[in-house]
mmCIF file of C-alpha atoms in Angstrom:
data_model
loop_
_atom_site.group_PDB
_atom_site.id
_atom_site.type_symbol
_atom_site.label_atom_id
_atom_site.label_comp_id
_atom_site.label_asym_id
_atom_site.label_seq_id
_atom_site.Cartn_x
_atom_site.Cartn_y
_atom_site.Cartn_z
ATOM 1 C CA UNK A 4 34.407 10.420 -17.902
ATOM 2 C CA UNK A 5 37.390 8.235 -15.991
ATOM 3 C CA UNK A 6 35.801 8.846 -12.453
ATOM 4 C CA UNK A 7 38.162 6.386 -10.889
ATOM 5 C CA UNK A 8 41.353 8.182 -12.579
ATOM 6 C CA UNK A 9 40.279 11.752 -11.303
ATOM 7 C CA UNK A 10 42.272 12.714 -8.216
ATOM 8 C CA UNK A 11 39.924 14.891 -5.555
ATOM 9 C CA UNK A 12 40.218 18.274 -6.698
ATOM 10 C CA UNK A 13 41.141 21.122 -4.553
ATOM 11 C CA UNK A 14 38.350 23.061 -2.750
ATOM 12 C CA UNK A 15 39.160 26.590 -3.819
ATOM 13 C CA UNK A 16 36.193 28.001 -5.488
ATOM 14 C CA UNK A 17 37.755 31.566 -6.343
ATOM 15 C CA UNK A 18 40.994 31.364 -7.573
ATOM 16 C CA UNK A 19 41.066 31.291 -10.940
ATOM 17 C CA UNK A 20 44.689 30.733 -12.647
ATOM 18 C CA UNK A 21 45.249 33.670 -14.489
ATOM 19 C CA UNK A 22 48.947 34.519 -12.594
ATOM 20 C CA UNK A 23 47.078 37.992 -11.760
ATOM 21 C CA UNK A 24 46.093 39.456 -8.373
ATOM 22 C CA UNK A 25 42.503 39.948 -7.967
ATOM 23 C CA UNK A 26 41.383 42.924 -6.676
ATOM 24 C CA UNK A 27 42.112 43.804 -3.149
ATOM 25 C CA UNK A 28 38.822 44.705 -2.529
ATOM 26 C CA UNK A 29 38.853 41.126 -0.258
ATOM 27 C CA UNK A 30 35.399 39.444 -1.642
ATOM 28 C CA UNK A 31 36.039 35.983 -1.984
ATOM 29 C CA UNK A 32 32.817 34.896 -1.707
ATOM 30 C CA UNK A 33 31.235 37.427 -3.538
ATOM 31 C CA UNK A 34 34.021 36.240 -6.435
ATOM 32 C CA UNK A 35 33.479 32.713 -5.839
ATOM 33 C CA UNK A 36 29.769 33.034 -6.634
ATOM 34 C CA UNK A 37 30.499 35.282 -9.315
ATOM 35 C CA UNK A 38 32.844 32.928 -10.783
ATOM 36 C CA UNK A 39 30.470 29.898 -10.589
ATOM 37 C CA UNK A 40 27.613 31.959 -12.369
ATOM 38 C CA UNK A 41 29.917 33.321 -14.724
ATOM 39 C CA UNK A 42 31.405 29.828 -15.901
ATOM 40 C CA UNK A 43 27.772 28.475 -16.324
ATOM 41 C CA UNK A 44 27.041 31.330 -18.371
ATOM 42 C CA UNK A 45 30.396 31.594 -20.483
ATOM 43 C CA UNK A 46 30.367 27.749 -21.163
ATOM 44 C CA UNK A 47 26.685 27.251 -22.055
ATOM 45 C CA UNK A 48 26.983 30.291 -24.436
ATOM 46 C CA UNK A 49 30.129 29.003 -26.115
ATOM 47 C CA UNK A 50 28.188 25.475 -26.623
ATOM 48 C CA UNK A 51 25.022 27.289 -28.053
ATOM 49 C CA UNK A 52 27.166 29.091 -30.678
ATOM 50 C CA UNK A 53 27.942 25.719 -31.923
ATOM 51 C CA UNK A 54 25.211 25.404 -33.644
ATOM 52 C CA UNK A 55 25.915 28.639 -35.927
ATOM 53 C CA UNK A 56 25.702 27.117 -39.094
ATOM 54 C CA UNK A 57 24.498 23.495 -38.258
ATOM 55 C CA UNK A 58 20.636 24.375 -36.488
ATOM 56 C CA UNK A 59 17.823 22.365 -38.191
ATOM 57 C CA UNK A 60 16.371 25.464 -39.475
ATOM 58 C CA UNK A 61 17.636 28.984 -40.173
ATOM 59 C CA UNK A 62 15.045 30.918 -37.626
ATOM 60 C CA UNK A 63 16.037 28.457 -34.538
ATOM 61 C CA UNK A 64 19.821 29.264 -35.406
ATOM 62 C CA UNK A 65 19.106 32.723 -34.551
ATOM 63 C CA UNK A 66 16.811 32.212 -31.562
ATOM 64 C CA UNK A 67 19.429 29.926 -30.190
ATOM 65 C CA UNK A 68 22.606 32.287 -31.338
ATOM 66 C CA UNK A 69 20.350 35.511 -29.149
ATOM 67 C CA UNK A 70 20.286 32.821 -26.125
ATOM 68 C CA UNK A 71 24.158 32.678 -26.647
ATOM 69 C CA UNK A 72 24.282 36.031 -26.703
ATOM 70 C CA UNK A 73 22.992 36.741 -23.985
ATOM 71 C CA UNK A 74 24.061 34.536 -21.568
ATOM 72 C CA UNK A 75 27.576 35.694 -22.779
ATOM 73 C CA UNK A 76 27.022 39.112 -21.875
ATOM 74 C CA UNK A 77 26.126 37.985 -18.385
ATOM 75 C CA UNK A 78 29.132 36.232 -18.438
ATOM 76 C CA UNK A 79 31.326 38.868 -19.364
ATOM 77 C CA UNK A 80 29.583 41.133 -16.371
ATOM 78 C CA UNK A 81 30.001 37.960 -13.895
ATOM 79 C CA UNK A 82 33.782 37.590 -14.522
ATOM 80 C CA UNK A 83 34.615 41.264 -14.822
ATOM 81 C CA UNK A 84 33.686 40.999 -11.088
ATOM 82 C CA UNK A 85 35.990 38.543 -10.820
ATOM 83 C CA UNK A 86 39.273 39.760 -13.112
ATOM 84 C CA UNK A 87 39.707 40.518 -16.405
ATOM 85 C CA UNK A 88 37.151 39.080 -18.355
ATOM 86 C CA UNK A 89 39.425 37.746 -21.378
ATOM 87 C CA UNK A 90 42.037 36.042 -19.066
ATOM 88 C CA UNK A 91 39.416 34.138 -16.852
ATOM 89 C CA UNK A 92 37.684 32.962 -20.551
ATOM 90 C CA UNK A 93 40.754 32.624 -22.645
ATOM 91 C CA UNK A 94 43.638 31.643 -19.973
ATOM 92 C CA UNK A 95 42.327 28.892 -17.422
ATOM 93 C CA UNK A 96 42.679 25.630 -17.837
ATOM 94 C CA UNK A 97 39.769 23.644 -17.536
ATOM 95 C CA UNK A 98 40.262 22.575 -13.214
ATOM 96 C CA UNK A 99 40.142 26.624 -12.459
ATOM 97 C CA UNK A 100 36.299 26.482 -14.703
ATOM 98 C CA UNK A 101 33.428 26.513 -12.140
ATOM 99 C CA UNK A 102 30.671 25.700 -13.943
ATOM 100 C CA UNK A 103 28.175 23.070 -13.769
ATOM 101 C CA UNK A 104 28.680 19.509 -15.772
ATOM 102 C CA UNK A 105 25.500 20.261 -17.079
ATOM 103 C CA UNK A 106 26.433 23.093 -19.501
ATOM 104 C CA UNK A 107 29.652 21.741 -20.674
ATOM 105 C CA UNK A 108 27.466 18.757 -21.923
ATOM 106 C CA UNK A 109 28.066 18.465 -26.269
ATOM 107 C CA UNK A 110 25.037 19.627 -28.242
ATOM 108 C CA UNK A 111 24.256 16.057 -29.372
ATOM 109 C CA UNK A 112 20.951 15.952 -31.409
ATOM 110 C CA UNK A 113 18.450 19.338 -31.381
ATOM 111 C CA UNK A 114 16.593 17.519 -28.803
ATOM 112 C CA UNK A 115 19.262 17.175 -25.987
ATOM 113 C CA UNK A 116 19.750 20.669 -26.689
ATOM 114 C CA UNK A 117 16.374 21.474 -25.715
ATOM 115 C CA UNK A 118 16.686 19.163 -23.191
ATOM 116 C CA UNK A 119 20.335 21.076 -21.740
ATOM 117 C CA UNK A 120 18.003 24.126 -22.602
ATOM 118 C CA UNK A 121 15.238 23.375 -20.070
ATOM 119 C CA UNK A 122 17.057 21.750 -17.205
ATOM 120 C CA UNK A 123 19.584 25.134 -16.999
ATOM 121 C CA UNK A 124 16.881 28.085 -17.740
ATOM 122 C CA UNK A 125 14.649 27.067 -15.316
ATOM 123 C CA UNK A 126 17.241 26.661 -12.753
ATOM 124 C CA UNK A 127 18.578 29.753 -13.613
ATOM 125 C CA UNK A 128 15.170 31.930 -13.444
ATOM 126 C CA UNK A 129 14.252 30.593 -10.318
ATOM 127 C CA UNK A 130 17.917 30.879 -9.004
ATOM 128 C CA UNK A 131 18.044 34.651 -10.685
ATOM 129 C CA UNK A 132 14.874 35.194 -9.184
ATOM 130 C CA UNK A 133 15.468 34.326 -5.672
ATOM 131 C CA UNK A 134 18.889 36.539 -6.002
ATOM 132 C CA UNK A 135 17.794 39.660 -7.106
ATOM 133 C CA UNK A 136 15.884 40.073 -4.331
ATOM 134 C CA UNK A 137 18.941 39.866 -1.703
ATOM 135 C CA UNK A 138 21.258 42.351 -0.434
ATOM 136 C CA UNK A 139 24.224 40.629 -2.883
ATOM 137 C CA UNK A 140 25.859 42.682 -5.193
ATOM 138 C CA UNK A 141 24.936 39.996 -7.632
ATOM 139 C CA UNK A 142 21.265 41.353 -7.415
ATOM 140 C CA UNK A 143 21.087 44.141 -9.726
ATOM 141 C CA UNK A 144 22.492 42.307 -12.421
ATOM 142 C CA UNK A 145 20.254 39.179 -11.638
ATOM 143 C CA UNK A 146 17.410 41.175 -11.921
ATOM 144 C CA UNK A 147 18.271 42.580 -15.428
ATOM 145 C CA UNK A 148 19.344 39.295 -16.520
ATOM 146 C CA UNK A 149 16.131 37.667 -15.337
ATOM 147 C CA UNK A 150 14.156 38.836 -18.015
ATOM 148 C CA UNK A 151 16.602 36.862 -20.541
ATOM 149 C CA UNK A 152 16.779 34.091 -18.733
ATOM 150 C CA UNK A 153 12.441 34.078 -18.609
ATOM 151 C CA UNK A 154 12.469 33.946 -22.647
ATOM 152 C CA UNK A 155 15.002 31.666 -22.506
ATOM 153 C CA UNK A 156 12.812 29.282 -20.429
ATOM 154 C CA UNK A 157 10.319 29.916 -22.253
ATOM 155 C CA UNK A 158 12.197 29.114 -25.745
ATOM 156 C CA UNK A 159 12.766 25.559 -23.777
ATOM 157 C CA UNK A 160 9.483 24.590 -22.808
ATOM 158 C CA UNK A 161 8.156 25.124 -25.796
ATOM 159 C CA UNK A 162 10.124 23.142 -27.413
ATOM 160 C CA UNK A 163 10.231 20.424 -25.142
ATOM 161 C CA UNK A 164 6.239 20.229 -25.218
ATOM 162 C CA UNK A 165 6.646 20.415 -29.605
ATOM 163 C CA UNK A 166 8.997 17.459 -29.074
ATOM 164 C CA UNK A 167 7.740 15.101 -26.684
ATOM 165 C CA UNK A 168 4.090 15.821 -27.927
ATOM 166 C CA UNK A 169 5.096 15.613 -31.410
ATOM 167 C CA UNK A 170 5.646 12.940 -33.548
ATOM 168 C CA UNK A 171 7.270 9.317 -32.088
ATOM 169 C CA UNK A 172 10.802 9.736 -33.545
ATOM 170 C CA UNK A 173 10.944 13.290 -31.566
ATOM 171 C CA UNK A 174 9.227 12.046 -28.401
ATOM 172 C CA UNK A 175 12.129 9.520 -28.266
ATOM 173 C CA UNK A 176 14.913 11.654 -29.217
ATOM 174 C CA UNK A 177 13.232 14.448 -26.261
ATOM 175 C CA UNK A 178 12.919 11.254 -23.812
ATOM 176 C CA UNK A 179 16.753 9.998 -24.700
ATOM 177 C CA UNK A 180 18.311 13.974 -24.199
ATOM 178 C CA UNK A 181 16.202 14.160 -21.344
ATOM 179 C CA UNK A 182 17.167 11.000 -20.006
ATOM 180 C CA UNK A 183 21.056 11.353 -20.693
ATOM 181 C CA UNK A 184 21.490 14.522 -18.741
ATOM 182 C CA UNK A 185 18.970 14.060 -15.649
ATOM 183 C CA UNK A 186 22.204 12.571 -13.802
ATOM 184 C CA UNK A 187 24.331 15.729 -13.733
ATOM 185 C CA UNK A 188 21.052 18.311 -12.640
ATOM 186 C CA UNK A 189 21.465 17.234 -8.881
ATOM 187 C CA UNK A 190 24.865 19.451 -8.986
ATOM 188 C CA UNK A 191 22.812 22.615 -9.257
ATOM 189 C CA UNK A 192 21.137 22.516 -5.970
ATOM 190 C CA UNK A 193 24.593 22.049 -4.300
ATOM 191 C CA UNK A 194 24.797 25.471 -2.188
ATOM 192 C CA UNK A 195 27.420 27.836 -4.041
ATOM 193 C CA UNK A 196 29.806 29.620 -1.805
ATOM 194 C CA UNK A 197 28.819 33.128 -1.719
ATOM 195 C CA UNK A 198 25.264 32.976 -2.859
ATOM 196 C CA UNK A 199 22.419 32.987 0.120
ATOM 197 C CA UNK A 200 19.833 30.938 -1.109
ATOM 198 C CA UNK A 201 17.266 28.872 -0.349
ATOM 199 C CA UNK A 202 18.593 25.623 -2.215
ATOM 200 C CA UNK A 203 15.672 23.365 -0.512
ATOM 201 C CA UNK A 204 13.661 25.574 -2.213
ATOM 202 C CA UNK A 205 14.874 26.022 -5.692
ATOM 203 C CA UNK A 206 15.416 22.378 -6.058
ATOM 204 C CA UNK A 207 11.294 21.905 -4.854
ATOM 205 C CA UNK A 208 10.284 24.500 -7.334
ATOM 206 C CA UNK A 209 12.615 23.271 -10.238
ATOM 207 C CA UNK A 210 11.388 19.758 -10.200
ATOM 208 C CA UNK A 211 7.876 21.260 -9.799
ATOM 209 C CA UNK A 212 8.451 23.490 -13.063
ATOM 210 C CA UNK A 213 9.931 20.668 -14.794
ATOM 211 C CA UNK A 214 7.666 17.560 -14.005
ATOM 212 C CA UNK A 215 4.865 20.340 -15.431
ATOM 213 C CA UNK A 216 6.254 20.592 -18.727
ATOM 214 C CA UNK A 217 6.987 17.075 -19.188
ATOM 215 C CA UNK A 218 3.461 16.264 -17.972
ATOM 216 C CA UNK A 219 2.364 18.882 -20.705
ATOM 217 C CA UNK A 220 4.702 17.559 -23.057
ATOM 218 C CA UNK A 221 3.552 13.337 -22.931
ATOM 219 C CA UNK A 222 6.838 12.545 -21.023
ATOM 220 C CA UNK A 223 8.027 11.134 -17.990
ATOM 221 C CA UNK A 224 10.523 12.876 -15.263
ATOM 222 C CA UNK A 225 13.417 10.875 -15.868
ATOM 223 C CA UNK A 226 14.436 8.302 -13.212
ATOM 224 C CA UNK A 227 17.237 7.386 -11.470
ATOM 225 C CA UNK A 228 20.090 9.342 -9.277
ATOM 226 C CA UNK A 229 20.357 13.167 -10.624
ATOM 227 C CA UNK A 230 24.150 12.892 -9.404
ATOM 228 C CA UNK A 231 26.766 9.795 -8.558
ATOM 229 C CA UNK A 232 29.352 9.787 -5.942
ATOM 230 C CA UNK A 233 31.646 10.059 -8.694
ATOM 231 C CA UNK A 234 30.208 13.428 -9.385
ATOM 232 C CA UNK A 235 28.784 15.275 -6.163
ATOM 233 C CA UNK A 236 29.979 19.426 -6.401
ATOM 234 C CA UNK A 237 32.190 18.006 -9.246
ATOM 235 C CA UNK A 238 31.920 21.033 -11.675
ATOM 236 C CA UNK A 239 31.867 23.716 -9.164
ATOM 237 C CA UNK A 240 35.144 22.268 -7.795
ATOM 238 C CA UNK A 241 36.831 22.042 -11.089
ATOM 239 C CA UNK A 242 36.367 18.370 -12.198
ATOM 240 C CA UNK A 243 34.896 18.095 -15.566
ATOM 241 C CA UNK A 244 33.635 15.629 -17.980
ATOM 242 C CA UNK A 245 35.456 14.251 -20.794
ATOM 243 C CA UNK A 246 34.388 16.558 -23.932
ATOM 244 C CA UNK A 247 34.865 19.689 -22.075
ATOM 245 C CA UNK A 248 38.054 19.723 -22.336
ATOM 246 C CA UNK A 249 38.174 19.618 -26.044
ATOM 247 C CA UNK A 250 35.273 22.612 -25.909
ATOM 248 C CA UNK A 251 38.036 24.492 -24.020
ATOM 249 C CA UNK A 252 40.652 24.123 -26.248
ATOM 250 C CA UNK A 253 38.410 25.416 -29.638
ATOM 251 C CA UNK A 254 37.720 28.535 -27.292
ATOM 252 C CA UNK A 255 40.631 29.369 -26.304
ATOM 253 C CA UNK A 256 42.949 28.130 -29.156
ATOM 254 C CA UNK A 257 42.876 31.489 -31.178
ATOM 255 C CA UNK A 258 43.253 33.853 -28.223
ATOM 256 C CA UNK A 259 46.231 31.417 -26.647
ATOM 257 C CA UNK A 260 47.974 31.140 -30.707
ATOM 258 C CA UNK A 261 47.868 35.369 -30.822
ATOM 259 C CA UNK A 262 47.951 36.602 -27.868
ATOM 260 C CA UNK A 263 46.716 40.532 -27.268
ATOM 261 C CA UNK A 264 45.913 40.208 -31.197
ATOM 262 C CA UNK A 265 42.691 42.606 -32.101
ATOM 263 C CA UNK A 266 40.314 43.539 -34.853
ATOM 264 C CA UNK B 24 12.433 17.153 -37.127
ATOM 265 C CA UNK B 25 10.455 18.707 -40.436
ATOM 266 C CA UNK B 26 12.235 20.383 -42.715
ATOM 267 C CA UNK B 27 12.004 24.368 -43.290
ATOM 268 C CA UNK B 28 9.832 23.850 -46.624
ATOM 269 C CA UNK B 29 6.918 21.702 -44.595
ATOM 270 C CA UNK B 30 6.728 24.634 -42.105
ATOM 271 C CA UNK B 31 4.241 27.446 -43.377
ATOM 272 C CA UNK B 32 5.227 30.683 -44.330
ATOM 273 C CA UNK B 33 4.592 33.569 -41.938
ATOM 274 C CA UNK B 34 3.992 37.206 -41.874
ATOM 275 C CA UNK B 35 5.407 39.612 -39.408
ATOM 276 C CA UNK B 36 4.177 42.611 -38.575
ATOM 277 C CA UNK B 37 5.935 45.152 -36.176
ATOM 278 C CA UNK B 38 4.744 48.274 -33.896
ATOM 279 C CA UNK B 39 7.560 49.931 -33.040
ATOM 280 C CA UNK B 40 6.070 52.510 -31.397
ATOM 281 C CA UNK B 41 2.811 53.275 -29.312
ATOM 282 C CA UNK B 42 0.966 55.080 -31.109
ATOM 283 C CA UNK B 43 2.067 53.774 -34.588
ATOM 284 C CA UNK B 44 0.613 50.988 -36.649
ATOM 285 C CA UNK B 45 2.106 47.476 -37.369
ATOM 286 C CA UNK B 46 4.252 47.657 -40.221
ATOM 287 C CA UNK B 47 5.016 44.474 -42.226
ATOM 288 C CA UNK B 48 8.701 43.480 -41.580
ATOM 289 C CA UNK B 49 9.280 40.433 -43.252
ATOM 290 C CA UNK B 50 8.156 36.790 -43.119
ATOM 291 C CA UNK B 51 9.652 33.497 -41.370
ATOM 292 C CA UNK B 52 8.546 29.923 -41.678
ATOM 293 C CA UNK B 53 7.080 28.549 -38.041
ATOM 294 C CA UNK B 54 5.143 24.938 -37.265
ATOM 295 C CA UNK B 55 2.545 27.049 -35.509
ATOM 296 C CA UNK B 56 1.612 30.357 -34.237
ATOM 297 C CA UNK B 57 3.062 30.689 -30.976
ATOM 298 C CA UNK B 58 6.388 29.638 -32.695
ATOM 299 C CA UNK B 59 5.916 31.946 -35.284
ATOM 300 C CA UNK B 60 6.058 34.706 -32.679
ATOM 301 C CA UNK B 61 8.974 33.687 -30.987
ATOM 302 C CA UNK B 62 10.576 33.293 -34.299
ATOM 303 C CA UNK B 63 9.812 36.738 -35.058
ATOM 304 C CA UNK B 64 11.022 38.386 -31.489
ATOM 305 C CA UNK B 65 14.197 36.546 -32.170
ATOM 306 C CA UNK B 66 14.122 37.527 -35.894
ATOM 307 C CA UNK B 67 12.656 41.650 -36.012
ATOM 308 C CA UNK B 68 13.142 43.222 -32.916
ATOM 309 C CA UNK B 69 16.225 41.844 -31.348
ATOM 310 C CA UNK B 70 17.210 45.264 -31.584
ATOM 311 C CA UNK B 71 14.743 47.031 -30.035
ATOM 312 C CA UNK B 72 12.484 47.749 -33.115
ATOM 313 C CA UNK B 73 9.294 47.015 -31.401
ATOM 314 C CA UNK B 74 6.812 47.267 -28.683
ATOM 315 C CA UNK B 75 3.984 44.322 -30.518
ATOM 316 C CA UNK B 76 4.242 41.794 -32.882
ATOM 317 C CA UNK B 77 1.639 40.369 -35.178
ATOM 318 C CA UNK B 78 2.208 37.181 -37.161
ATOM 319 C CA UNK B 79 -0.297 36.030 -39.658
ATOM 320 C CA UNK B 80 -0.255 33.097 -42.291
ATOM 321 C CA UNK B 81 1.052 33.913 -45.056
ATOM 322 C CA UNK B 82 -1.451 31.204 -46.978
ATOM 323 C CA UNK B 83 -4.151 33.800 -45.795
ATOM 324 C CA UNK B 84 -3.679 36.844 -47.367
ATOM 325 C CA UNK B 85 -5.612 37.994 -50.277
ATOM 326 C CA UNK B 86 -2.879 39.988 -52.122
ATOM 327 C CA UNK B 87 -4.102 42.163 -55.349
ATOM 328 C CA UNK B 88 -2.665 40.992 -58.716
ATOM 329 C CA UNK B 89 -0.063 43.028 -60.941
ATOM 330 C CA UNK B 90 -2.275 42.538 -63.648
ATOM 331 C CA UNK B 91 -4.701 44.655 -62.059
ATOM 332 C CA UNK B 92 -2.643 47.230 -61.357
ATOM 333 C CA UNK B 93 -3.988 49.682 -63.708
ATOM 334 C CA UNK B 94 -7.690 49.220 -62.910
ATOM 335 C CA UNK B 95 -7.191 49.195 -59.511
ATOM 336 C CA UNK B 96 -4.680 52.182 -58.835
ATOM 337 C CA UNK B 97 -4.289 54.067 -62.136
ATOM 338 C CA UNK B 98 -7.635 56.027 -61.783
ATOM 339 C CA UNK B 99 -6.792 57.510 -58.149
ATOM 340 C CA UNK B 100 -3.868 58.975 -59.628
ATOM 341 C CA UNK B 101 -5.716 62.440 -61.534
ATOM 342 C CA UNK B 102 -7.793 63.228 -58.429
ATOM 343 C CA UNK B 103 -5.853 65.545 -56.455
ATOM 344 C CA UNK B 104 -8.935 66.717 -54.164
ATOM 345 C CA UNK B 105 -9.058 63.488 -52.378
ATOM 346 C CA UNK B 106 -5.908 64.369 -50.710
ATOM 347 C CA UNK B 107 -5.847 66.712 -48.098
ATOM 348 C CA UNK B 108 -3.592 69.396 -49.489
ATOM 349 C CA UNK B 109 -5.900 71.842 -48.925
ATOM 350 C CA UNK B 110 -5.792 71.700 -45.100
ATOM 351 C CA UNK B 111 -2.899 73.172 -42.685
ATOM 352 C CA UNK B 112 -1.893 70.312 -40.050
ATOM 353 C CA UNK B 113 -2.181 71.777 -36.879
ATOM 354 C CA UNK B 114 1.194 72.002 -34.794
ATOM 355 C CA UNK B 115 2.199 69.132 -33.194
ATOM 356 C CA UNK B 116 0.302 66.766 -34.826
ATOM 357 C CA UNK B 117 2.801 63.746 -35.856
ATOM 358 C CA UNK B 118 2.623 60.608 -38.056
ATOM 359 C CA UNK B 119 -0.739 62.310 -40.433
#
């Protein structure tokens, strides 16, 4: 990340550069928030089904592929709100993405997987949680997706307690993920447009969820800032760290080399 | 991390229905119990196969041996009255 190189970004959550019209149904909150959610889920999804083919064992390859799965069909849902689903995934370039820093984060070890893994699900449930029980459009489809997301946590804190309360080489490499991406989890409690929540209060009960597990799991809550100034509302406004860009361009090379092409 | 071959060996067993028993669906190699049923959620009924899941070591099973094979099922084989052909099954009645 060249923080000093990175001109400020534009502060226009929903408008996604796809060249087509969204619909005139005039919602751009609603498609702001939609867009956000959507990004977090289509990004963290694409990085999860990295690890077809490479996961330390063949049975966590498929629990973490079904995580991928389905956090990409709440993605697909999210930005079919939005516009077409393909051109929003396939066509943007990386400033129109909305998601968080945090999921566009590389895989690195199994660990800062996990690590990625816990900070986002438990974020998610609680943010899922509080939505569903608005008056947002949003809700239904948070409350469906809840239950997902609720294994999904689950998946992580297991894990993280296996880890850190495991042997000393995977209490390290659990402290070190852990460690590495505590500065980018202040951008989730940064109010999205579009979404009425209470931020105070997700960001009191994440760090209450998470300081549990680590407690359970022999490890420390990482110190330091959770965001820099370099960084504050960064992903939701389109600036992105370094490696995302090259994530972009493996997901979007086929469908941008044959265009409209099908199976 | 361990490798797959230091994990132990688990067996699954499925319920896909209320009402029906566990059937065995395959096995999966776990560190531990609760793993070993997460494994198997993510493994056997990711689509939709079951309602309860029971996972049990595979290191704990008492299995009969080919080689007994004929003492142990051959003589059940001539004794057709200890099946119950002779009854009707009452309408209705599923899964007997």
């Amino acid at each position: 990340m060249t923080p000093a190189a990175v001109p400020p970004a534009p502060v226009t959550p929903a408008s996604p550069e796809t060249g087509t019209a969204s619909p005139a149904d005039g919602a751009p909150a609603l498609h702001a928030a939609a867009l956000a959610l959507g990004d977090d889920a289509l990004v963290l999804s694409h990085r999860l089904g990295e690890w077809a083919g490479h996961a330390p064992v063949l049975e966590e390859e498929v629990a973490l592929a079904n995580i991928a799965l389905d956090l990409l069909g709440q993605a697909r849902v999210l930005l079919s709100l939005v516009d077409d689903e393909d051109e929003l995934a396939y066509l943007r370039e990386e400033r129109a993405f909305r998601n968080l820093q945090l999921v566009e984060q590389p895989n690195g070890d199994f660990a800062q997987t996990i690590a990625r893994q816990l900070y986002f699900s438990v974020y998610q449930n609680l943010l899922y949680g509080q939505l569903a029980d608005t008056e947002s459009p949003l809700a239904p489809l948070a409350a469906k997706a809840g239950k997902e997301v609720a294994y999904h946590q689950d998946h992580a804190e297991q894990w993280t307690i296996r880890l850190g309360d495991g042997t000393a080489e995977s209490h390290e490499r659990m402290e070190r993920g852990l460690d590495a991406l505590w500065r980018f989890t202040g951008e989730m409690f940064q109010p999205v447009p579009g979404l009425d929540l209470d931020w105070q209060a997700l960001r009191e009960q994440w760090t209450a969820r998470v300081t549990e597990v680590l407690e359970k799991a022999t490890l420390g809550v990482p110190e330091g800032p959770q965001s820099g100034a370099w960084a504050a509302g960064a992903g939701r406004e389109g600036l992105h760290t370094e490696s995302f860009g090259r994530m972009l361009a493996e997901m979007q090379h086929l469908h941008r080399s044959h265009p409209g092409a099908s199976w | 991390m361990s490798s797959s071959t230091e994990w132990p060996l688990w067996e699954v067993f499925v319920r896909s229905r209320r009402g029906l028993s566990h059937t065995h669906a395959g096995s999966l190699h776990a560190p531990d119990a609760e793993m070993a049923l997460r494994n198997a959620r993510d493994l056997y009924t990711r689509r939709n196969e079951g309602v309860s899941i029971w996972v049990v070591p595979s290191a704990e099973i008492t299995a009969s041996s080919p080689d007994e094979k004929d003492s142990f099922f051959e003589p059940a084989a001539d004794k057709p009255y200890r099946h119950p052909t002779f009854y009707d099954i009452p309408e209705g009645v599923k899964h007997l």
